[in-house]
Coordinates of C-alpha atoms and ligand atoms in Angstrom, one line a residue:
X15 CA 108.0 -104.1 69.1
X16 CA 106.2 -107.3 69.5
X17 CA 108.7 -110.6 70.3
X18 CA 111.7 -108.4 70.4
X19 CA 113.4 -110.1 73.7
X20 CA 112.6 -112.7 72.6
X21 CA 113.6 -112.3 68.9
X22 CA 117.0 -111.7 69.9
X23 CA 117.3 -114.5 72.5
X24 CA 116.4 -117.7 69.9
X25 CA 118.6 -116.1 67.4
X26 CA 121.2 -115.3 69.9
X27 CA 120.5 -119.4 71.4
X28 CA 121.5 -120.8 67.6
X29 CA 124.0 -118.5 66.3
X30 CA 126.4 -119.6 68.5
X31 CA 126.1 -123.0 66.5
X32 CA 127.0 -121.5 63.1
X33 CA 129.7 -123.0 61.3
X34 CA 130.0 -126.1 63.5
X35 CA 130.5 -129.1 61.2
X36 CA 129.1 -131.3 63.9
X37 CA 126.8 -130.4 67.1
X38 CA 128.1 -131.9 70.2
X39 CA 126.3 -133.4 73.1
X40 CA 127.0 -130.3 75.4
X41 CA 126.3 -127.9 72.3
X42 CA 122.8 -128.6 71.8
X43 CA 122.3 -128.9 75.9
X44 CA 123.5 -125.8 75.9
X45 CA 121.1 -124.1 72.8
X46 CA 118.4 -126.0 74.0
X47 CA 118.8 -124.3 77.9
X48 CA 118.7 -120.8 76.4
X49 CA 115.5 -121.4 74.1
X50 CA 113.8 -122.8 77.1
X51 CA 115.0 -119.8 78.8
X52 CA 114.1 -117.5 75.9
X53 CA 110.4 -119.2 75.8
X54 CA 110.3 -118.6 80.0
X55 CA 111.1 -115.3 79.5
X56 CA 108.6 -115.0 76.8
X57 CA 106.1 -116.1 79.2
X58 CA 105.5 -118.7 77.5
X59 CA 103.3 -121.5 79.8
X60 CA 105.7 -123.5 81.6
X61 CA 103.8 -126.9 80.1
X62 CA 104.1 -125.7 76.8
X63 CA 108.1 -124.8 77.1
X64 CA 109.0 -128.0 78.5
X65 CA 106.9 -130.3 75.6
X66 CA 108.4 -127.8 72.8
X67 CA 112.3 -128.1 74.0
X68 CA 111.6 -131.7 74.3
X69 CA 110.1 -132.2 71.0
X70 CA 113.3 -129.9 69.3
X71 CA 115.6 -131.9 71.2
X72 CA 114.7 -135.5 70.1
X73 CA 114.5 -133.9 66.6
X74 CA 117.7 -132.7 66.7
X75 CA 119.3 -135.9 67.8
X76 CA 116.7 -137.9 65.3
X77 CA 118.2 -136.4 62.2
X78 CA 122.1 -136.0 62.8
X79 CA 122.9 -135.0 59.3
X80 CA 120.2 -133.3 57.2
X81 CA 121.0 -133.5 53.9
X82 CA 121.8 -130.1 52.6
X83 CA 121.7 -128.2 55.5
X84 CA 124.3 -127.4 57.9
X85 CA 123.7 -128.3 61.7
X86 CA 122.7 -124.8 63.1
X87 CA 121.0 -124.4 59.6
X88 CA 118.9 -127.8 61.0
X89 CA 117.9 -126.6 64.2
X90 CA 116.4 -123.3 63.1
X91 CA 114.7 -125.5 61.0
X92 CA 113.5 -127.7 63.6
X93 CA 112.8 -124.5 65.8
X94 CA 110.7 -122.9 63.2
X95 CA 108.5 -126.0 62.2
X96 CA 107.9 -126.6 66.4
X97 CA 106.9 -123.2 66.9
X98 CA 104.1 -123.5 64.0
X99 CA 102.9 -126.6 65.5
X100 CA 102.8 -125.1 68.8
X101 CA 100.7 -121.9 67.3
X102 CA 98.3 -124.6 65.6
X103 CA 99.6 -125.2 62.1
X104 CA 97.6 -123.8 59.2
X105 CA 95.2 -120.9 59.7
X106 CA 91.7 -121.6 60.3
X107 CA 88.8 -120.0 59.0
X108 CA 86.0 -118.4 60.7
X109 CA 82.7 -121.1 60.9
X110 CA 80.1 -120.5 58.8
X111 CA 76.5 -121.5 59.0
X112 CA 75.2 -123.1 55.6
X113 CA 71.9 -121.0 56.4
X114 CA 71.6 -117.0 57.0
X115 CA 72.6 -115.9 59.3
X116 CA 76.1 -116.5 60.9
X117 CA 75.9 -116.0 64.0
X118 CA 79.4 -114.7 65.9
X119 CA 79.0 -114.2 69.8
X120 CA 81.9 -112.2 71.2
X121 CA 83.4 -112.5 74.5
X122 CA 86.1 -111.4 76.2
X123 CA 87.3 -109.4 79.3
X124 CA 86.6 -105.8 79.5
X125 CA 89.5 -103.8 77.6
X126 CA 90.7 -106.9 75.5
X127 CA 89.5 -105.2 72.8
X128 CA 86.3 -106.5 72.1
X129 CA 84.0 -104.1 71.3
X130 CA 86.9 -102.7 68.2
X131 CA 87.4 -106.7 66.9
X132 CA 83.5 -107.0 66.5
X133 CA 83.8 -103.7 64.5
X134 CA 87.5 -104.9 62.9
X135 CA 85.6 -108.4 62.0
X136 CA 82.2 -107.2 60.6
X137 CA 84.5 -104.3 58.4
X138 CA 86.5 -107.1 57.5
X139 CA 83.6 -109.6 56.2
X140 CA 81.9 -106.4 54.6
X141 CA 84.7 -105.6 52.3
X142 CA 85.6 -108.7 51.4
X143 CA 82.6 -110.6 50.8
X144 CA 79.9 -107.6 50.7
X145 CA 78.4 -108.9 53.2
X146 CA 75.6 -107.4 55.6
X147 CA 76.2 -107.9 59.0
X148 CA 74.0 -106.9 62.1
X149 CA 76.1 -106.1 65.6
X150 CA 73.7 -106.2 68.6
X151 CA 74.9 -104.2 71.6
X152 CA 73.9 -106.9 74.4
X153 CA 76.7 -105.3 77.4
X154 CA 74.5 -104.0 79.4
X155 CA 76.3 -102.7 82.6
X156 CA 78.7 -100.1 80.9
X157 CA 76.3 -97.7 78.7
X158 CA 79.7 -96.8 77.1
X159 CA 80.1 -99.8 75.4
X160 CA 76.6 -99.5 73.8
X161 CA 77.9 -95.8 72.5
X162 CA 81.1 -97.4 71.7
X163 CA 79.2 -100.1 69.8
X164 CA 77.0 -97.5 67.8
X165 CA 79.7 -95.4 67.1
X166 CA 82.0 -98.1 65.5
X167 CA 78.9 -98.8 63.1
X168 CA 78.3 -96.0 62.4
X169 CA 82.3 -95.6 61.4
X170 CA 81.9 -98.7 59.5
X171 CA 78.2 -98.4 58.1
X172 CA 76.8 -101.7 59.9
X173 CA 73.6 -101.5 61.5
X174 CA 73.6 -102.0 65.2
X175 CA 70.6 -103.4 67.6
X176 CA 70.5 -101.9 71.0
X177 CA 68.0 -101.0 73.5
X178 CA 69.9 -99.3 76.0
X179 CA 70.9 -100.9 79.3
X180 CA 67.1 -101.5 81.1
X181 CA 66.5 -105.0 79.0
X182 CA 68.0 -108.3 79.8
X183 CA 71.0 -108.6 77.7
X184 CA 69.0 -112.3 76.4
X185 CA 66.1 -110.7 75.3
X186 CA 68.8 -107.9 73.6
X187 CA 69.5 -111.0 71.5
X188 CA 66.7 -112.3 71.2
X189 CA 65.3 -109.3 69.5
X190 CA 68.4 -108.7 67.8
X191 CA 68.2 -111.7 66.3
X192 CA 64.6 -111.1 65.3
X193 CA 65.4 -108.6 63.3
X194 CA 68.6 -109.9 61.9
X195 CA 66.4 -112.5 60.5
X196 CA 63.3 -110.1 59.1
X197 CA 66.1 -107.9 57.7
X198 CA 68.0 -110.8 55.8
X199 CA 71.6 -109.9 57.8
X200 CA 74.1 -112.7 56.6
X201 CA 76.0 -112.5 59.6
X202 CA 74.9 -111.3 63.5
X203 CA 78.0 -110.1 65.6
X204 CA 76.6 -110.5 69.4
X205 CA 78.8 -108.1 71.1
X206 CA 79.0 -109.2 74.9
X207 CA 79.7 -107.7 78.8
X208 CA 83.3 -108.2 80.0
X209 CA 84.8 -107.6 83.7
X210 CA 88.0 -106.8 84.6
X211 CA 88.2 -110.3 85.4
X212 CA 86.1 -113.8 85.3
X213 CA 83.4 -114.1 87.6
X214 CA 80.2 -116.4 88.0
X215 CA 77.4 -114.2 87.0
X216 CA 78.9 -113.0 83.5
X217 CA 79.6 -116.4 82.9
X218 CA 76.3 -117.7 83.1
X219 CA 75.3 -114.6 81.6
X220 CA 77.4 -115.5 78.7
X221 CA 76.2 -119.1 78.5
X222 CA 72.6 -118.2 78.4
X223 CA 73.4 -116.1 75.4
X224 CA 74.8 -119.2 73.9
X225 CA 72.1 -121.7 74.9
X226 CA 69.7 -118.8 73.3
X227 CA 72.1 -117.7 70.0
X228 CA 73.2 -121.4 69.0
X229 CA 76.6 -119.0 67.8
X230 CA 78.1 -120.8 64.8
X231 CA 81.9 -118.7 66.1
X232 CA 82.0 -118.1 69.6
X233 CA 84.5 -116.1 69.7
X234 CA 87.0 -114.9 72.5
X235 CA 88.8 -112.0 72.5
X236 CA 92.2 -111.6 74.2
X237 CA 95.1 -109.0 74.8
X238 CA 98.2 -110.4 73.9
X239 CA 100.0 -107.9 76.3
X240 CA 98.5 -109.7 79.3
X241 CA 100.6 -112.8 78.3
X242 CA 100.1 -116.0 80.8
X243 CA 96.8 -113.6 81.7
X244 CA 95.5 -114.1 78.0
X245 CA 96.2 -117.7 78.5
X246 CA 94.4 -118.4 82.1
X247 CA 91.5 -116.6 80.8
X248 CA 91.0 -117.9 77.6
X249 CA 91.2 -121.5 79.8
X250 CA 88.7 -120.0 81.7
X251 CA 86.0 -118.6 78.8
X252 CA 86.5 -122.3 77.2
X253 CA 85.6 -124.6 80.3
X254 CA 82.6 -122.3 80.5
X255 CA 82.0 -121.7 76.7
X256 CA 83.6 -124.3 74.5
X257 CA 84.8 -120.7 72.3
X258 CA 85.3 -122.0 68.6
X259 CA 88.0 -119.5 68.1
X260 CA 89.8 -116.9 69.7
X261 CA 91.5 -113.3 68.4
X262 CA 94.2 -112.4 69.9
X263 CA 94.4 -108.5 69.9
X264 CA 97.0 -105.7 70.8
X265 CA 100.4 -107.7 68.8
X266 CA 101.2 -104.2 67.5
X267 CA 102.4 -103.3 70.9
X268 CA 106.0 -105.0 72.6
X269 CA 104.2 -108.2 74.2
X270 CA 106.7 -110.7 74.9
X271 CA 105.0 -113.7 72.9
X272 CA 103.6 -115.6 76.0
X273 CA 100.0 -115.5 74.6
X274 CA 100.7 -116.5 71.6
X275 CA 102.6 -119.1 71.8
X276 CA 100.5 -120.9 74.4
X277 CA 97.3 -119.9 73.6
X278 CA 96.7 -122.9 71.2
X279 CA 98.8 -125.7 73.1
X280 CA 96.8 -124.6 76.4
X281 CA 93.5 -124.6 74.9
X282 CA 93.0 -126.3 72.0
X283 CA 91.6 -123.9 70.5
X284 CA 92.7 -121.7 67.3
X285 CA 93.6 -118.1 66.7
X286 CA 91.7 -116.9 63.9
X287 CA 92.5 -113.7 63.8
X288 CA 95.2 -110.9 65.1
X289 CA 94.7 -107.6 66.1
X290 CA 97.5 -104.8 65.3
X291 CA 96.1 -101.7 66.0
X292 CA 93.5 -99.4 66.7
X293 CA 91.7 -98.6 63.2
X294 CA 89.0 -101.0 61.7
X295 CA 91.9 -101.9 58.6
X296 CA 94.0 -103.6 61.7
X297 CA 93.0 -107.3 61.9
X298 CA 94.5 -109.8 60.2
X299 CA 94.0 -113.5 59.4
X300 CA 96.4 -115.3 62.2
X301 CA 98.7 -117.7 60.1
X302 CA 100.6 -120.0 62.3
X303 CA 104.0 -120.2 59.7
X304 CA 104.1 -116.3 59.6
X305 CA 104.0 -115.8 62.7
X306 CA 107.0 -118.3 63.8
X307 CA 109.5 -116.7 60.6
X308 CA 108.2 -113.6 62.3
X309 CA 109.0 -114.6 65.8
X310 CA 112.0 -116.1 64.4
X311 CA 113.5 -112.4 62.7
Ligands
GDP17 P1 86.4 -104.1 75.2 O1 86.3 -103.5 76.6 O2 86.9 -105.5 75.2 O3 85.2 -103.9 74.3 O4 87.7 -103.3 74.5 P2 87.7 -102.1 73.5 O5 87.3 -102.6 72.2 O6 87.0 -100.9 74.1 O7 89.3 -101.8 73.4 C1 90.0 -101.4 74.5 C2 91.2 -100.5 74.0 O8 92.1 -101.3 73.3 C3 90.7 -99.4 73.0 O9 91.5 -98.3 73.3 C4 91.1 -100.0 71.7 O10 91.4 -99.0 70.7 C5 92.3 -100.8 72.0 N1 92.6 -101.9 71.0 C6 91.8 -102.9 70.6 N2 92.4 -103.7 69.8 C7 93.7 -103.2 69.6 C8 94.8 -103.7 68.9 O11 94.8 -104.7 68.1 N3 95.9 -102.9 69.0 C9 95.9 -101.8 69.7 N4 97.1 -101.1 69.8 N5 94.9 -101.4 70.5 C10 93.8 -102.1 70.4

């Protein structure tokens, strides 16, 4: 289960401080060491651990008596307000262009989950706003992912624009677009190549898409799983990109929390969306709050 370690390890941290009337010096020292340990464990980003325990801490000794609350009661309090902070606050929706279409360019390293979230995402907007969304297959280099591609639309009844893997995945879009526009689509998913890992070519690859597109959402695509991974390639895809958002996939599985916790402290950049699971239902909208009372058990 997702955060399980370190579930246990923050509850574990502040329930040694129930029922103390008063926390001493040494006892907050002491709580304070095993959340930074928790968070370490978590693989949380080393930056992002240190900032957070010194943020709780100069709470904790700001407000000695909380009116209402007893000490322990104060510090989960403090821990669960931090961690939302930390995750970015308030949920943010996905960007919109005032004209038709929207355009959503997905990236993302291969196996992230990409090709599913374009399929989760254009479901999602489908169903909830009836909307009419185009996905253009522009990976190129894996004719899988162009089957992949088709076969989500088909599973989902979007239309998807491919011409195999001969064409330069540019003029894919350019085309794709094309019709997107003669065919009135309200929203164009542009689903991108990924590698097993960041390299120059798909990089520029990916930025001439952009220069091309104008994307109103680019849109990156991480595994949650791969915890300080996710978080040195989404600092990657934004030096490159300037992503508007990223979706953070695979949270149904036991990931240790690392991703998400650093993610938007690292970046600067919000989670929209989670994935959590394999069927086209599975995405949700990513809301900071939940996610910390979630952490939190
Ligand atoms: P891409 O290479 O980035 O396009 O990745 P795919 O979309 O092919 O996904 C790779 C694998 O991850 C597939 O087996 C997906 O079913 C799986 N996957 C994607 N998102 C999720 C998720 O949120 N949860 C789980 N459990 N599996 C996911």
């Amino acid at each position: 289960m997702a955060f399980e370690g370190l579930t246990e390890r923050l509850q574990n941290a502040m329930k040694k401080l129930r029922g103390k009337g008063k926390i001493s010096e040494s006892d907050l020292r002491d709580t304070m060491r095993e959340i930074r340990l928790a968070l370490l464990e978590a693989d949380v980003n080393f930056d992002v651990v240190k900032d957070f325990v010194k943020t709780v801490r100069d709470r904790a000794v700001g407000t000695k008596v909380l009116e209402g609350l007893n000490p322990a009661q104060q510090i989960v309090k403090i821990v669960d307000e931090e961690l939302t902070k930390t995750m970015g606050e308030t949920a943010v929706p996905l960007n919109k262009s005032p004209k038709i279409p929207t355009v959503i360019m997905m990236a993302g390293l291969q196996g992230a989950g990409k090709t599913t979230t374009v399929g989760k995402l254009a479901n999602r907007l489908k169903t909830e706003e009836k909307a009419r969304p185009l996905m253009i297959a522009a990976d190129v280099y894996r004719p899988a992912a162009i089957d992949q591609l088709v076969t989500v639309g088909k599973q989902i009844d979007v239309p998807v624009f491919e011409m195999g893997t001969d064409t330069d995945p540019v003029e894919i879009v350019r085309q794709g677009l094309a019709k997107a526009e003669a065919d009135h689509n309200d929203y164009v998913f542009i689903d991108t190549a990924g590698r097993l890992q960041i390299d120059e070519q798909l990089m520029d690859e990916l930025a001439r898409i952009k220069e091309l597109a104008h994307p109103d959402e680019i849109m990156l695509v991480v595994d949650a799983m791969t915890g300080q991974n996710a978080v040195a390639t989404a600092k990657g895809f934004d030096e490159k990109l300037d992503v508007t958002g990223v979706i953070l996939t695979k949270l149904d599985g036991d990931t240790r929390g690392g991703a998400a916790l650093s993610i938007r402290a690292v970046t600067g950049k919000p989670i929209k969306f989670v994935g959590e699971g394999e069927k086209m239902s599975d995405l949700d909208v990513f809301h900071p709050d939940r996610m910390a009372s979630r952490i939190l058990g």
